[in-house]
mmCIF file of N, CA and C in Angstrom:
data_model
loop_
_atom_site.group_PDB
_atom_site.id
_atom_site.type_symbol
_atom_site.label_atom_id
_atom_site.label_comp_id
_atom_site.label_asym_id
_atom_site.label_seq_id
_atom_site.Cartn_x
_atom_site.Cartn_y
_atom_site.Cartn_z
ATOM 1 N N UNK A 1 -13.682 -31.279 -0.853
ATOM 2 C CA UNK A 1 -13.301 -29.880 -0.793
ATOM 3 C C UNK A 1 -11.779 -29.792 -0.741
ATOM 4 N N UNK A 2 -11.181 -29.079 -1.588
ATOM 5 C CA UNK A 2 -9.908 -28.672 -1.496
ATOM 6 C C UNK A 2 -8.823 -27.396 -1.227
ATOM 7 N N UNK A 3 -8.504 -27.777 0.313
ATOM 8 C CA UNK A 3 -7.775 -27.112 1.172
ATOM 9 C C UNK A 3 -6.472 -26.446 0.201
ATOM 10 N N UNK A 4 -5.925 -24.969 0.052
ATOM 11 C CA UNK A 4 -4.786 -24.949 -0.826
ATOM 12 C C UNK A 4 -3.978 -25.329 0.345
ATOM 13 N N UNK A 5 -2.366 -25.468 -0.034
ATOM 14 C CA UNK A 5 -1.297 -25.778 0.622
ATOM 15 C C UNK A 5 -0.858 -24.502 1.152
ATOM 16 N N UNK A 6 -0.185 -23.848 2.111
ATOM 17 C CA UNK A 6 0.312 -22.973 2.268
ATOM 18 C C UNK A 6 1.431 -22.510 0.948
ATOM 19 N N UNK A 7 2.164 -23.347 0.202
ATOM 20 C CA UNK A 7 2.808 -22.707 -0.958
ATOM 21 C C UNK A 7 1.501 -22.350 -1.783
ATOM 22 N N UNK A 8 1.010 -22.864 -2.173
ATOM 23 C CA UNK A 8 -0.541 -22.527 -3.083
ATOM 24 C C UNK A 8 -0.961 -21.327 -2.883
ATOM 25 N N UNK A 9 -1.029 -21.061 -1.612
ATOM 26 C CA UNK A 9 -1.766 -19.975 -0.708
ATOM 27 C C UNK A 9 -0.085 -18.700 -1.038
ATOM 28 N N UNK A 10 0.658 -19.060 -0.592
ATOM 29 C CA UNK A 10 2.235 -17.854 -0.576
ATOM 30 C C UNK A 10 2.149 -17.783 -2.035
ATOM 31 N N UNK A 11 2.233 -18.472 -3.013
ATOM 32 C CA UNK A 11 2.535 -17.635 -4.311
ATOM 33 C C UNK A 11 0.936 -16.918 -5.252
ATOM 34 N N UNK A 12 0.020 -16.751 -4.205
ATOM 35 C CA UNK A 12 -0.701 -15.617 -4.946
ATOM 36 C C UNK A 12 -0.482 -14.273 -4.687
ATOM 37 N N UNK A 13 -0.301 -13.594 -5.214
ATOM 38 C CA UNK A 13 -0.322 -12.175 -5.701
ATOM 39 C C UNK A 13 -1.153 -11.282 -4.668
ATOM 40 N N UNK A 14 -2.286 -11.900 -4.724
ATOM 41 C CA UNK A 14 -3.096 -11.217 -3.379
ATOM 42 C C UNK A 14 -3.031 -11.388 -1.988
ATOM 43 N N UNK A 15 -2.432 -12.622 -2.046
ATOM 44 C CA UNK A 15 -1.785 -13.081 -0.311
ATOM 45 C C UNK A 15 -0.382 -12.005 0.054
ATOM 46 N N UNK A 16 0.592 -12.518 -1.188
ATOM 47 C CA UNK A 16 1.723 -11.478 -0.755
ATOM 48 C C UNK A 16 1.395 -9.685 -0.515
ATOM 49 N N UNK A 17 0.365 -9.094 -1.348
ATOM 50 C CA UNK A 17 0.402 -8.157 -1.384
ATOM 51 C C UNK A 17 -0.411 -7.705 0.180
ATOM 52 N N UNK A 18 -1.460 -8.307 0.566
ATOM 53 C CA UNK A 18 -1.623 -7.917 2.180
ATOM 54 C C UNK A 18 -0.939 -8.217 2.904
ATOM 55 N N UNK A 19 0.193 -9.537 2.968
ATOM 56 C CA UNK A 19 1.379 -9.341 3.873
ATOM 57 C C UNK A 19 1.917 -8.482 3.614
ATOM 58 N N UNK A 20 2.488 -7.823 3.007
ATOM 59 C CA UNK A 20 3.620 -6.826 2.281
ATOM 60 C C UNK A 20 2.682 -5.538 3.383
ATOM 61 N N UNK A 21 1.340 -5.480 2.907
ATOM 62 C CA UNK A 21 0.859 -4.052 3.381
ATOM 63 C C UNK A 21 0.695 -4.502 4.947
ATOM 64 N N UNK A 22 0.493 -5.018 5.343
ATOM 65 C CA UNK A 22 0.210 -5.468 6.603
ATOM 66 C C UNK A 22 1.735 -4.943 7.326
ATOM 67 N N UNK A 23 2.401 -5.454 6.825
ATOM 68 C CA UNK A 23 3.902 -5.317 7.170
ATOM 69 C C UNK A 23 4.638 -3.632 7.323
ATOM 70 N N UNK A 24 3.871 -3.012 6.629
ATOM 71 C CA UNK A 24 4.042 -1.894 5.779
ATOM 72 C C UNK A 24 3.242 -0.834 7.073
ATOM 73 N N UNK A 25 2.373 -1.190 7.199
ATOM 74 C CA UNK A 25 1.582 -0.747 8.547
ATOM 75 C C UNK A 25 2.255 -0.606 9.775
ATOM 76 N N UNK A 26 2.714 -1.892 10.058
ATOM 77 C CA UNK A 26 3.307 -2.460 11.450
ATOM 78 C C UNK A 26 4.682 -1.196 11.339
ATOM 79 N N UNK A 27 5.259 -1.701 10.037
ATOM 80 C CA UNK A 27 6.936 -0.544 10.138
ATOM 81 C C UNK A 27 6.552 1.209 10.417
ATOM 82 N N UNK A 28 5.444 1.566 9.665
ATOM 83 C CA UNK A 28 4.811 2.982 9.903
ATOM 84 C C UNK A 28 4.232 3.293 11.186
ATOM 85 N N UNK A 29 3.941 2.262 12.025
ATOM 86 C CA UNK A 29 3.485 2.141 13.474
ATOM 87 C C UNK A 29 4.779 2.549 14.072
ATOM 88 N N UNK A 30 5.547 1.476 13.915
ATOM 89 C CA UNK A 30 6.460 1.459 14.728
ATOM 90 C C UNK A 30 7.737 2.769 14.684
ATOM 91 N N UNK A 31 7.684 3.072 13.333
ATOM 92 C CA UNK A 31 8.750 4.405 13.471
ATOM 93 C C UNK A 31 7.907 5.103 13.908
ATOM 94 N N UNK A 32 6.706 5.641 13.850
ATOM 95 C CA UNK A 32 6.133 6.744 14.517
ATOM 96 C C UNK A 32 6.659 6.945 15.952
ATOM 97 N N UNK A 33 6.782 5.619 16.663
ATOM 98 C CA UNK A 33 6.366 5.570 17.875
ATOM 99 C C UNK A 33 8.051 5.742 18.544
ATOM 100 N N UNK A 34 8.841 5.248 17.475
ATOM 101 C CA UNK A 34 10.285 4.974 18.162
ATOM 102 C C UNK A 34 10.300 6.690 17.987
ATOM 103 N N UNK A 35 9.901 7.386 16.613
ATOM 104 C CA UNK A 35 10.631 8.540 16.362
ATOM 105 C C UNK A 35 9.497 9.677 17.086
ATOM 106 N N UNK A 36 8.659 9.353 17.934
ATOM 107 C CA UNK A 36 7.903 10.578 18.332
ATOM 108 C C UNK A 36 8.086 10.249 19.736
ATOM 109 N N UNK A 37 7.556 9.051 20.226
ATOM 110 C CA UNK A 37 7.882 8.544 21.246
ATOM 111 C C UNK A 37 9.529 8.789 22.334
ATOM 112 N N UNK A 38 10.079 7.869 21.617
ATOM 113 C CA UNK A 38 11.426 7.890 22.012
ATOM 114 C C UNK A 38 12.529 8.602 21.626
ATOM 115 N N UNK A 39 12.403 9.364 20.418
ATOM 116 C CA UNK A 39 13.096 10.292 20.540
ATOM 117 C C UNK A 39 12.856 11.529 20.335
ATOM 118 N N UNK A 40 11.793 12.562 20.665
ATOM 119 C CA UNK A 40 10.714 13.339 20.790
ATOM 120 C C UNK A 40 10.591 14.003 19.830
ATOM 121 N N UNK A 41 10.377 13.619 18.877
ATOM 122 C CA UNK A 41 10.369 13.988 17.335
ATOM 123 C C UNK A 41 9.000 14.591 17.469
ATOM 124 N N UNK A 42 8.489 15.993 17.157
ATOM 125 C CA UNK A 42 7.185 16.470 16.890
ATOM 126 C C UNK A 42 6.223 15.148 16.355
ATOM 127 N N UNK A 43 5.098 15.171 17.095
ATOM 128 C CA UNK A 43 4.479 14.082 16.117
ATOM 129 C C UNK A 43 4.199 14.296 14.500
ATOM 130 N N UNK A 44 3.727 15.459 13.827
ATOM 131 C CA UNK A 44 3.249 15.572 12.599
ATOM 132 C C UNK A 44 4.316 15.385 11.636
ATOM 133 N N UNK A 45 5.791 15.572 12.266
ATOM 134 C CA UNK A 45 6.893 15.416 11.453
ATOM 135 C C UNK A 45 6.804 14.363 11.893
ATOM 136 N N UNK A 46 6.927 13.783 12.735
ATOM 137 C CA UNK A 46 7.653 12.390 12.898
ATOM 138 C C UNK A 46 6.430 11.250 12.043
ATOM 139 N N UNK A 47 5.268 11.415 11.908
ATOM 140 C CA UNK A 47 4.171 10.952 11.243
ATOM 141 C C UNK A 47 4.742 10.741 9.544
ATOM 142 N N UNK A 48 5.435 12.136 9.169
ATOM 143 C CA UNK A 48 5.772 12.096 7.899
ATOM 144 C C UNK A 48 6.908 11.413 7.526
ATOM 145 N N UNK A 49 7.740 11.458 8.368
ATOM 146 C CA UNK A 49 8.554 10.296 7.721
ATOM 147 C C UNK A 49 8.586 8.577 8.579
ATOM 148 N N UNK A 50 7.438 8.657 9.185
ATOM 149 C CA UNK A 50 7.200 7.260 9.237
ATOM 150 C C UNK A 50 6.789 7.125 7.885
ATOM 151 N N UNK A 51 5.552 7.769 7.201
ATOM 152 C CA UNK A 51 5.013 7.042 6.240
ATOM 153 C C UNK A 51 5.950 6.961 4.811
ATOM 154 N N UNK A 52 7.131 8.209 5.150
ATOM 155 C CA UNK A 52 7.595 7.501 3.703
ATOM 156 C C UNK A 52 8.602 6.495 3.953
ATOM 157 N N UNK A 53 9.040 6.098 4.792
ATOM 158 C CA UNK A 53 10.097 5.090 5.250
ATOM 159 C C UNK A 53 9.079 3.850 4.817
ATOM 160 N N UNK A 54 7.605 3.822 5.293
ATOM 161 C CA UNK A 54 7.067 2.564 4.892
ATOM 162 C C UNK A 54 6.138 2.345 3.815
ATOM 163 N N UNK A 55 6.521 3.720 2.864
ATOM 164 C CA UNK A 55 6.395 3.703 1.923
ATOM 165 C C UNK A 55 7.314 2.927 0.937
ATOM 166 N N UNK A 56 8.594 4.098 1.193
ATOM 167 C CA UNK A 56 9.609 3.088 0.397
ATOM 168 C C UNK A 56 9.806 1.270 0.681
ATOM 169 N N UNK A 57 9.463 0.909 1.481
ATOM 170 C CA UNK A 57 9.523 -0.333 2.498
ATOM 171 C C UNK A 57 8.725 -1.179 1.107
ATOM 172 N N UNK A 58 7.059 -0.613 0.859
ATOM 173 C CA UNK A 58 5.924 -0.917 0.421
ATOM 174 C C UNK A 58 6.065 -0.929 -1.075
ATOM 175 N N UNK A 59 6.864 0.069 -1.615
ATOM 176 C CA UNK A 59 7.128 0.062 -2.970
ATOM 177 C C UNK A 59 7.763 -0.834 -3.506
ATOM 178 N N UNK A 60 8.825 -1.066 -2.605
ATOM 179 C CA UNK A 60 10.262 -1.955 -3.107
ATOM 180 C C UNK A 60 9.942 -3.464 -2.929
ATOM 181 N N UNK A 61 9.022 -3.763 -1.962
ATOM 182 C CA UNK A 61 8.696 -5.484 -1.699
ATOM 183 C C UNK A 61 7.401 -5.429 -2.584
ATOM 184 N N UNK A 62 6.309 -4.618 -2.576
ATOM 185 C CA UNK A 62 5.319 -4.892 -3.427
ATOM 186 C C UNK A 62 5.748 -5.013 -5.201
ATOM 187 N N UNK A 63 6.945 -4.236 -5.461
ATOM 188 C CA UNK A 63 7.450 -4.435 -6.706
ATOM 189 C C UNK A 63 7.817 -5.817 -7.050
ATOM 190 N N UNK A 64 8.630 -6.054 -6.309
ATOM 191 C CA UNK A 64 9.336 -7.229 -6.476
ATOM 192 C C UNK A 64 8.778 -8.837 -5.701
ATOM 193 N N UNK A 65 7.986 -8.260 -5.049
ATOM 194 C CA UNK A 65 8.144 -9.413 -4.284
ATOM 195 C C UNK A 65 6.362 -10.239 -4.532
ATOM 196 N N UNK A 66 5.181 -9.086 -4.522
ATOM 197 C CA UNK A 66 4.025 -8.801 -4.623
ATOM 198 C C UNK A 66 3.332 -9.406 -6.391
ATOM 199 N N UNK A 67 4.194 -8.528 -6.967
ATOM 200 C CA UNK A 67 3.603 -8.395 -8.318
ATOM 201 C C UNK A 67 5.046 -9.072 -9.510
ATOM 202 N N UNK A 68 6.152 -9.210 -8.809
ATOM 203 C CA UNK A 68 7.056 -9.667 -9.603
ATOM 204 C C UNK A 68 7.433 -8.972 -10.884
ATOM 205 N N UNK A 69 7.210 -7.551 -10.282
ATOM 206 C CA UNK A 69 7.801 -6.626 -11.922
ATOM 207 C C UNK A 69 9.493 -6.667 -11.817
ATOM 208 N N UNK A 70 9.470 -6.655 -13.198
ATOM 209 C CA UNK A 70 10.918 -6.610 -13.692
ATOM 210 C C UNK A 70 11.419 -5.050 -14.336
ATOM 211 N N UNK A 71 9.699 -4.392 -14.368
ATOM 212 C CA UNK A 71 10.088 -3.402 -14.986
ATOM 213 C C UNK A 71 10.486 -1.738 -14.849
ATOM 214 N N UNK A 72 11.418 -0.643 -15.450
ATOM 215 C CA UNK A 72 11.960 -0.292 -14.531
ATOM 216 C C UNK A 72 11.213 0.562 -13.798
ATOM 217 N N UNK A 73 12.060 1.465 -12.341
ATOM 218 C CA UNK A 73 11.379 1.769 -11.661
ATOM 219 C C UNK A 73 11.148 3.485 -12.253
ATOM 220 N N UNK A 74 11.943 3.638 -13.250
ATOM 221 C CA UNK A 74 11.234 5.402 -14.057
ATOM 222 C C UNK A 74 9.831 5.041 -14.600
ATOM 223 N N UNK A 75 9.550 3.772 -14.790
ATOM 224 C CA UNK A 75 7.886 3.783 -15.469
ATOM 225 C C UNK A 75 7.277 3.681 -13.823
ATOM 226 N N UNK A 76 7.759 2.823 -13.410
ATOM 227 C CA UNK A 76 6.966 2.086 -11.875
ATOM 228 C C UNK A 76 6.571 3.809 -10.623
ATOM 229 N N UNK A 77 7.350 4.002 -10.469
ATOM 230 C CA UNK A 77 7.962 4.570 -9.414
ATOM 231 C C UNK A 77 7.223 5.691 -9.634
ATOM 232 N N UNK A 78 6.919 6.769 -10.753
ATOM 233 C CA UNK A 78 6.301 7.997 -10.702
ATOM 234 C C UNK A 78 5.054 7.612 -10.466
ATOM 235 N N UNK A 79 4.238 5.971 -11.210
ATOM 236 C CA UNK A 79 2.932 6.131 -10.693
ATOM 237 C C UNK A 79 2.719 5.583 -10.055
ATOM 238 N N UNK A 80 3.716 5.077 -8.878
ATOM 239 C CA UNK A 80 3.271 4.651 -7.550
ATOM 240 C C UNK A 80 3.437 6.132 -6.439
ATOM 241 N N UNK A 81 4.074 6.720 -6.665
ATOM 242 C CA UNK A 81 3.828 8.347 -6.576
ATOM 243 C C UNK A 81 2.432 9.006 -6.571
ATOM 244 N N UNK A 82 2.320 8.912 -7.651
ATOM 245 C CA UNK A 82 0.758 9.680 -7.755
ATOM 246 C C UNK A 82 -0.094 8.912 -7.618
ATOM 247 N N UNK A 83 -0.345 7.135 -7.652
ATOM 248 C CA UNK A 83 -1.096 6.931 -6.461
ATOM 249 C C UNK A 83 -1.230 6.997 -4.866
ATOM 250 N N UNK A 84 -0.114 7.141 -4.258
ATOM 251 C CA UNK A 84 0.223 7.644 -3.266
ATOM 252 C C UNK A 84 -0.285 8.702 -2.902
ATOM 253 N N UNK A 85 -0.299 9.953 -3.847
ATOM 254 C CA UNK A 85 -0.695 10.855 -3.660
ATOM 255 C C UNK A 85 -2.012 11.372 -3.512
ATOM 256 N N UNK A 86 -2.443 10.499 -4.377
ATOM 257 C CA UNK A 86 -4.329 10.331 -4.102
ATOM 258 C C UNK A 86 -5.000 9.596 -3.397
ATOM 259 N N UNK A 87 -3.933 8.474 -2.830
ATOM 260 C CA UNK A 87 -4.712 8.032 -2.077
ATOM 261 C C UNK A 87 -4.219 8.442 -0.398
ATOM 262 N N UNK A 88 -3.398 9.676 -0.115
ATOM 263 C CA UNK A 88 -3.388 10.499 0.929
ATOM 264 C C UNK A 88 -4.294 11.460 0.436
ATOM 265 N N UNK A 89 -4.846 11.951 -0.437
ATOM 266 C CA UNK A 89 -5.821 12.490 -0.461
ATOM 267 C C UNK A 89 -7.216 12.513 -0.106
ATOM 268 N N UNK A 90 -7.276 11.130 -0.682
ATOM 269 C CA UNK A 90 -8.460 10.482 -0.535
ATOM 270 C C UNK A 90 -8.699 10.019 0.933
ATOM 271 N N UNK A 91 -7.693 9.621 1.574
ATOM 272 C CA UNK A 91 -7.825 9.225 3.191
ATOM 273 C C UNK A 91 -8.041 10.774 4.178
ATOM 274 N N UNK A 92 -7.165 11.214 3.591
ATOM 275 C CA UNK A 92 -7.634 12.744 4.327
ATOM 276 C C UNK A 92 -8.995 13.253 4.187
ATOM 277 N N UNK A 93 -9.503 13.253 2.857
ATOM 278 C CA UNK A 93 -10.899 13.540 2.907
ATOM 279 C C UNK A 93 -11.859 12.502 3.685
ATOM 280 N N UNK A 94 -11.641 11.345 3.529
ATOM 281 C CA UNK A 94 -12.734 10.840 3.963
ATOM 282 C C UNK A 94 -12.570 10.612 5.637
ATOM 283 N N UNK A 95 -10.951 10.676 5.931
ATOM 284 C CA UNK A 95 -11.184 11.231 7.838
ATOM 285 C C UNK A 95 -12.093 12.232 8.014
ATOM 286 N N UNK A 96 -11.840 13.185 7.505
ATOM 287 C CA UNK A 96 -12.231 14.846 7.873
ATOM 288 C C UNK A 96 -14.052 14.919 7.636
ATOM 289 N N UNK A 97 -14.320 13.647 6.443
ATOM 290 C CA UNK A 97 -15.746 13.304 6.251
ATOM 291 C C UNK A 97 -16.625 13.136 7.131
ATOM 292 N N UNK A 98 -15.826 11.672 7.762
ATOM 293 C CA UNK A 98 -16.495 11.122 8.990
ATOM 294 C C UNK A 98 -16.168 12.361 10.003
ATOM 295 N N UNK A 99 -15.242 12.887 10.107
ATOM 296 C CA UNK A 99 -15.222 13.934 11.526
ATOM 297 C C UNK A 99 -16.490 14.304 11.479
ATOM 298 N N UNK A 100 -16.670 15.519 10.069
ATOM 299 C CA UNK A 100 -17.502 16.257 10.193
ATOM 300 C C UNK A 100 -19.269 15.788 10.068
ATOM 301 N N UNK A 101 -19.285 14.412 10.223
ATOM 302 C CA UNK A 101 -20.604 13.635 10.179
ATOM 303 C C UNK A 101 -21.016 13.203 11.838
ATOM 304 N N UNK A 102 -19.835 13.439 12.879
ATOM 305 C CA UNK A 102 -20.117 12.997 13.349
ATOM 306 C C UNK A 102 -19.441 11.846 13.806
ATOM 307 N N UNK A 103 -18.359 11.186 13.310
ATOM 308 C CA UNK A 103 -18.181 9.686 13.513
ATOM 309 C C UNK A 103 -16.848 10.155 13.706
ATOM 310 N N UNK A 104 -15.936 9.240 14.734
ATOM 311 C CA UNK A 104 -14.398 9.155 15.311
ATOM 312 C C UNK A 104 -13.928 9.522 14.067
ATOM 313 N N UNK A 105 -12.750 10.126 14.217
ATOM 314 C CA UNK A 105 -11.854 9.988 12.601
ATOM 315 C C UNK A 105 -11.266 8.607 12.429
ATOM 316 N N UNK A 106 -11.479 7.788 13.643
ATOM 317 C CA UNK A 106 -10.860 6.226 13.485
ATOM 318 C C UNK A 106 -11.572 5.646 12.364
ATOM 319 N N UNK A 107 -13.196 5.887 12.262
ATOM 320 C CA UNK A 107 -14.201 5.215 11.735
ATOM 321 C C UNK A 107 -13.435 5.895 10.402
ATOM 322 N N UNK A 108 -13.448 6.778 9.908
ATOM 323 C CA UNK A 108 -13.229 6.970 8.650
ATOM 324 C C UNK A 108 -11.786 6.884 7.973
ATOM 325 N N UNK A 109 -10.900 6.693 8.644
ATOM 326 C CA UNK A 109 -9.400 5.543 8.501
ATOM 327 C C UNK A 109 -9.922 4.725 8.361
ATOM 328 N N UNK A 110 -10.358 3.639 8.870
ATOM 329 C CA UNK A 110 -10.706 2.566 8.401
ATOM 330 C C UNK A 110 -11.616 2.145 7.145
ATOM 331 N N UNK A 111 -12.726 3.191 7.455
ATOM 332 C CA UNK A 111 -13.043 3.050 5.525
ATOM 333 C C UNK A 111 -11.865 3.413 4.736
ATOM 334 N N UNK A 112 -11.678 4.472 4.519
ATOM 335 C CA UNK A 112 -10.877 4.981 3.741
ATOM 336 C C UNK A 112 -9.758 3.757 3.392
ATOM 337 N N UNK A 113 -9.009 3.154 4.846
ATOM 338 C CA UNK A 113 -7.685 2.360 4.327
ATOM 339 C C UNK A 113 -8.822 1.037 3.350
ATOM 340 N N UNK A 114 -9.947 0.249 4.008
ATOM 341 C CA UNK A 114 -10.091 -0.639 2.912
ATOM 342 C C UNK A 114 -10.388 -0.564 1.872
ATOM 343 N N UNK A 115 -11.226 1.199 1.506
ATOM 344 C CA UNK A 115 -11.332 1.444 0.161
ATOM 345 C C UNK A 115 -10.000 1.301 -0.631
ATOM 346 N N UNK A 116 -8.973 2.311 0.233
ATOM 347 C CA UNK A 116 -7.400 2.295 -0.739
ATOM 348 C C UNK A 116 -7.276 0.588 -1.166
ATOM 349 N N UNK A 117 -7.231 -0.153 0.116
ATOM 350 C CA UNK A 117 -6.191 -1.615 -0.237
ATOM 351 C C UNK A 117 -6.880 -2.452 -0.834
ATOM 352 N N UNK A 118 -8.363 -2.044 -1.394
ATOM 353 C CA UNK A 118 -8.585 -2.566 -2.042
ATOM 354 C C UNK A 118 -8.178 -2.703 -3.554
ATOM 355 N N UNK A 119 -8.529 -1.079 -3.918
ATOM 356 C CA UNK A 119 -8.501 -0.366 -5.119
ATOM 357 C C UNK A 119 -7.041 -0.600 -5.582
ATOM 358 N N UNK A 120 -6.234 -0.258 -4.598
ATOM 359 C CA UNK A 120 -4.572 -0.746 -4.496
ATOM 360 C C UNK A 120 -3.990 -2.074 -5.418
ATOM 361 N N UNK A 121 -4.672 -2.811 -5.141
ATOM 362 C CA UNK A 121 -4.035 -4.303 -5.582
ATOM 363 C C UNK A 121 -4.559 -4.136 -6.814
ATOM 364 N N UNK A 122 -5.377 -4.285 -7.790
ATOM 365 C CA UNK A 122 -5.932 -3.853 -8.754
ATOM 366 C C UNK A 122 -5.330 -2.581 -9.971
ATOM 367 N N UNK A 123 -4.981 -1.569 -8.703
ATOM 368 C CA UNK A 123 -4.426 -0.775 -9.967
ATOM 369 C C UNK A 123 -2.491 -0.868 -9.391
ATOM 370 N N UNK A 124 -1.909 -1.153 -8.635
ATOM 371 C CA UNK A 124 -0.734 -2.205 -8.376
ATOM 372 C C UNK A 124 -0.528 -2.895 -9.719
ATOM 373 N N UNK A 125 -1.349 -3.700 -9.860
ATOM 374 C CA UNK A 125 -1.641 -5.146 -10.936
ATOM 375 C C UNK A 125 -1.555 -4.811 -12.198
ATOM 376 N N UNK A 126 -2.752 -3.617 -12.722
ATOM 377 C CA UNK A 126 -2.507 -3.539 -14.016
ATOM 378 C C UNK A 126 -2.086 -1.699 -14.506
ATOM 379 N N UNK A 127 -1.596 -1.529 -13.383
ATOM 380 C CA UNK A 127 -0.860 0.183 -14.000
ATOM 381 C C UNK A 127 0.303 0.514 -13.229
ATOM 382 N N UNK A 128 0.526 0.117 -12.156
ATOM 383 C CA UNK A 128 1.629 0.514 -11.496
ATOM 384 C C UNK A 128 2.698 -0.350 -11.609
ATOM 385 N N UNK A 129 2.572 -1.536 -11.653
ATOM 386 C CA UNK A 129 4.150 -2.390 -11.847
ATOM 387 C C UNK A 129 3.475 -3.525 -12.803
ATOM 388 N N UNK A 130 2.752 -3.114 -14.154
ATOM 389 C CA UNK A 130 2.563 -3.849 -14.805
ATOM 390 C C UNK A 130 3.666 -3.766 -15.855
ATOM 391 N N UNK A 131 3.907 -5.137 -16.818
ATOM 392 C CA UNK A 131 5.077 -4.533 -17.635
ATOM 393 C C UNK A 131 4.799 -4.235 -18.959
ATOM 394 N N UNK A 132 5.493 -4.181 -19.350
ATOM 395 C CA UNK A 132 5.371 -3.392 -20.770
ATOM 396 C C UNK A 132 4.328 -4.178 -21.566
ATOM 397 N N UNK A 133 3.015 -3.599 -22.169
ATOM 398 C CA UNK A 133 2.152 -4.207 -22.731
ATOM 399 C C UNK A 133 2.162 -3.636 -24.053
ATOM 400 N N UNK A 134 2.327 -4.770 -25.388
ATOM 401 C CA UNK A 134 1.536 -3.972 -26.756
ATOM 402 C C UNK A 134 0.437 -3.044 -26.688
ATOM 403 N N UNK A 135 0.589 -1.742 -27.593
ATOM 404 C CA UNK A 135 -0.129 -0.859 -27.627
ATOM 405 C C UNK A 135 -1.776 -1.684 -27.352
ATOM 406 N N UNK A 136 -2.718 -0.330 -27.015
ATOM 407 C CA UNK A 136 -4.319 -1.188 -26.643
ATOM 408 C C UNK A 136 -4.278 -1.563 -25.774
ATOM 409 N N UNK A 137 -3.152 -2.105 -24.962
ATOM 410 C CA UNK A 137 -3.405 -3.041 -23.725
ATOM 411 C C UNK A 137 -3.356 -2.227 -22.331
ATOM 412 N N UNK A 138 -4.578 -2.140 -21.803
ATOM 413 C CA UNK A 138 -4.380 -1.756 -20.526
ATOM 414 C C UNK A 138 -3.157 -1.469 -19.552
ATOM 415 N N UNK A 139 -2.476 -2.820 -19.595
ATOM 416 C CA UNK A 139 -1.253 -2.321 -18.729
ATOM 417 C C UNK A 139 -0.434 -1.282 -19.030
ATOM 418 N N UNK A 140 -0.895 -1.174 -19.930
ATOM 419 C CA UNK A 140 0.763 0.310 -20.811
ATOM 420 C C UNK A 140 -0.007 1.110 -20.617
ATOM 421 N N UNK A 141 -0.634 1.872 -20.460
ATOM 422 C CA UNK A 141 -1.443 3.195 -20.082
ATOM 423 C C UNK A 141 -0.688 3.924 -19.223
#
């Protein structure tokens, strides 16, 4: 049976990209808490720009660091936008789902985030910081 090496393991695509989000989490934790917490920032504002601080955080290392695009960020950047945007959509609905079923809104964050990080890496991969593909090819869409 063969164990990968930890480099084996660091240069896949799918390892970096849950560190990256993992990371991405921890920074959106943590400004919440410095900026609602400690410096009494309303929470719902202070919520909002935690997440785009670790948004931008998430865009800029998953670009580069995740998926290794070179390409620029006027193609990249609007549709990491509007996935963003649906997938605060999509997490909002499916909190408010589970509320109204009955279940913590924790329970339905947590679906919701593994549905996103799943779906995430996948369309990350071949639509959001894919690079320029000959016509027909999926990635150029």
């Amino acid at each position: 049976m063969h164990f990968p090496s930890v480099k084996e393991v660091f240069v896949r695509p799918d390892f970096r990209y849950l560190i990256i989000g993992g990371l991405s989490f921890v920074l959106d934790f943590a400004l919440l808490a410095l900026l609602h917490e400690y410096n009494g920032i309303p929470a719902g504002f202070a919520a909002g720009m935690a997440f785009a601080g670790s948004a931008l955080f998430n865009y800029t290392l998953q670009k580069a660091f995740s998926f290794g695009s070179r390409g620029a960020h006027g193609r990249a950047l609007p549709r990491y936008l509007a996935l963003l945007t649906g997938n605060l959509l999509f997490t909002s609905l499916v909190v408010e789902g589970a509320v109204l079923l009955g279940f913590p809104w924790a329970v339905g964050k947590i679906i919701a985030t593994s549905i996103v990080t799943v779906g995430n890496f996948f369309l990350y991969k071949i639509w959001v910081f894919a690079s320029a593909a000959p016509d027909g090819d999926l990635a150029r869409s």
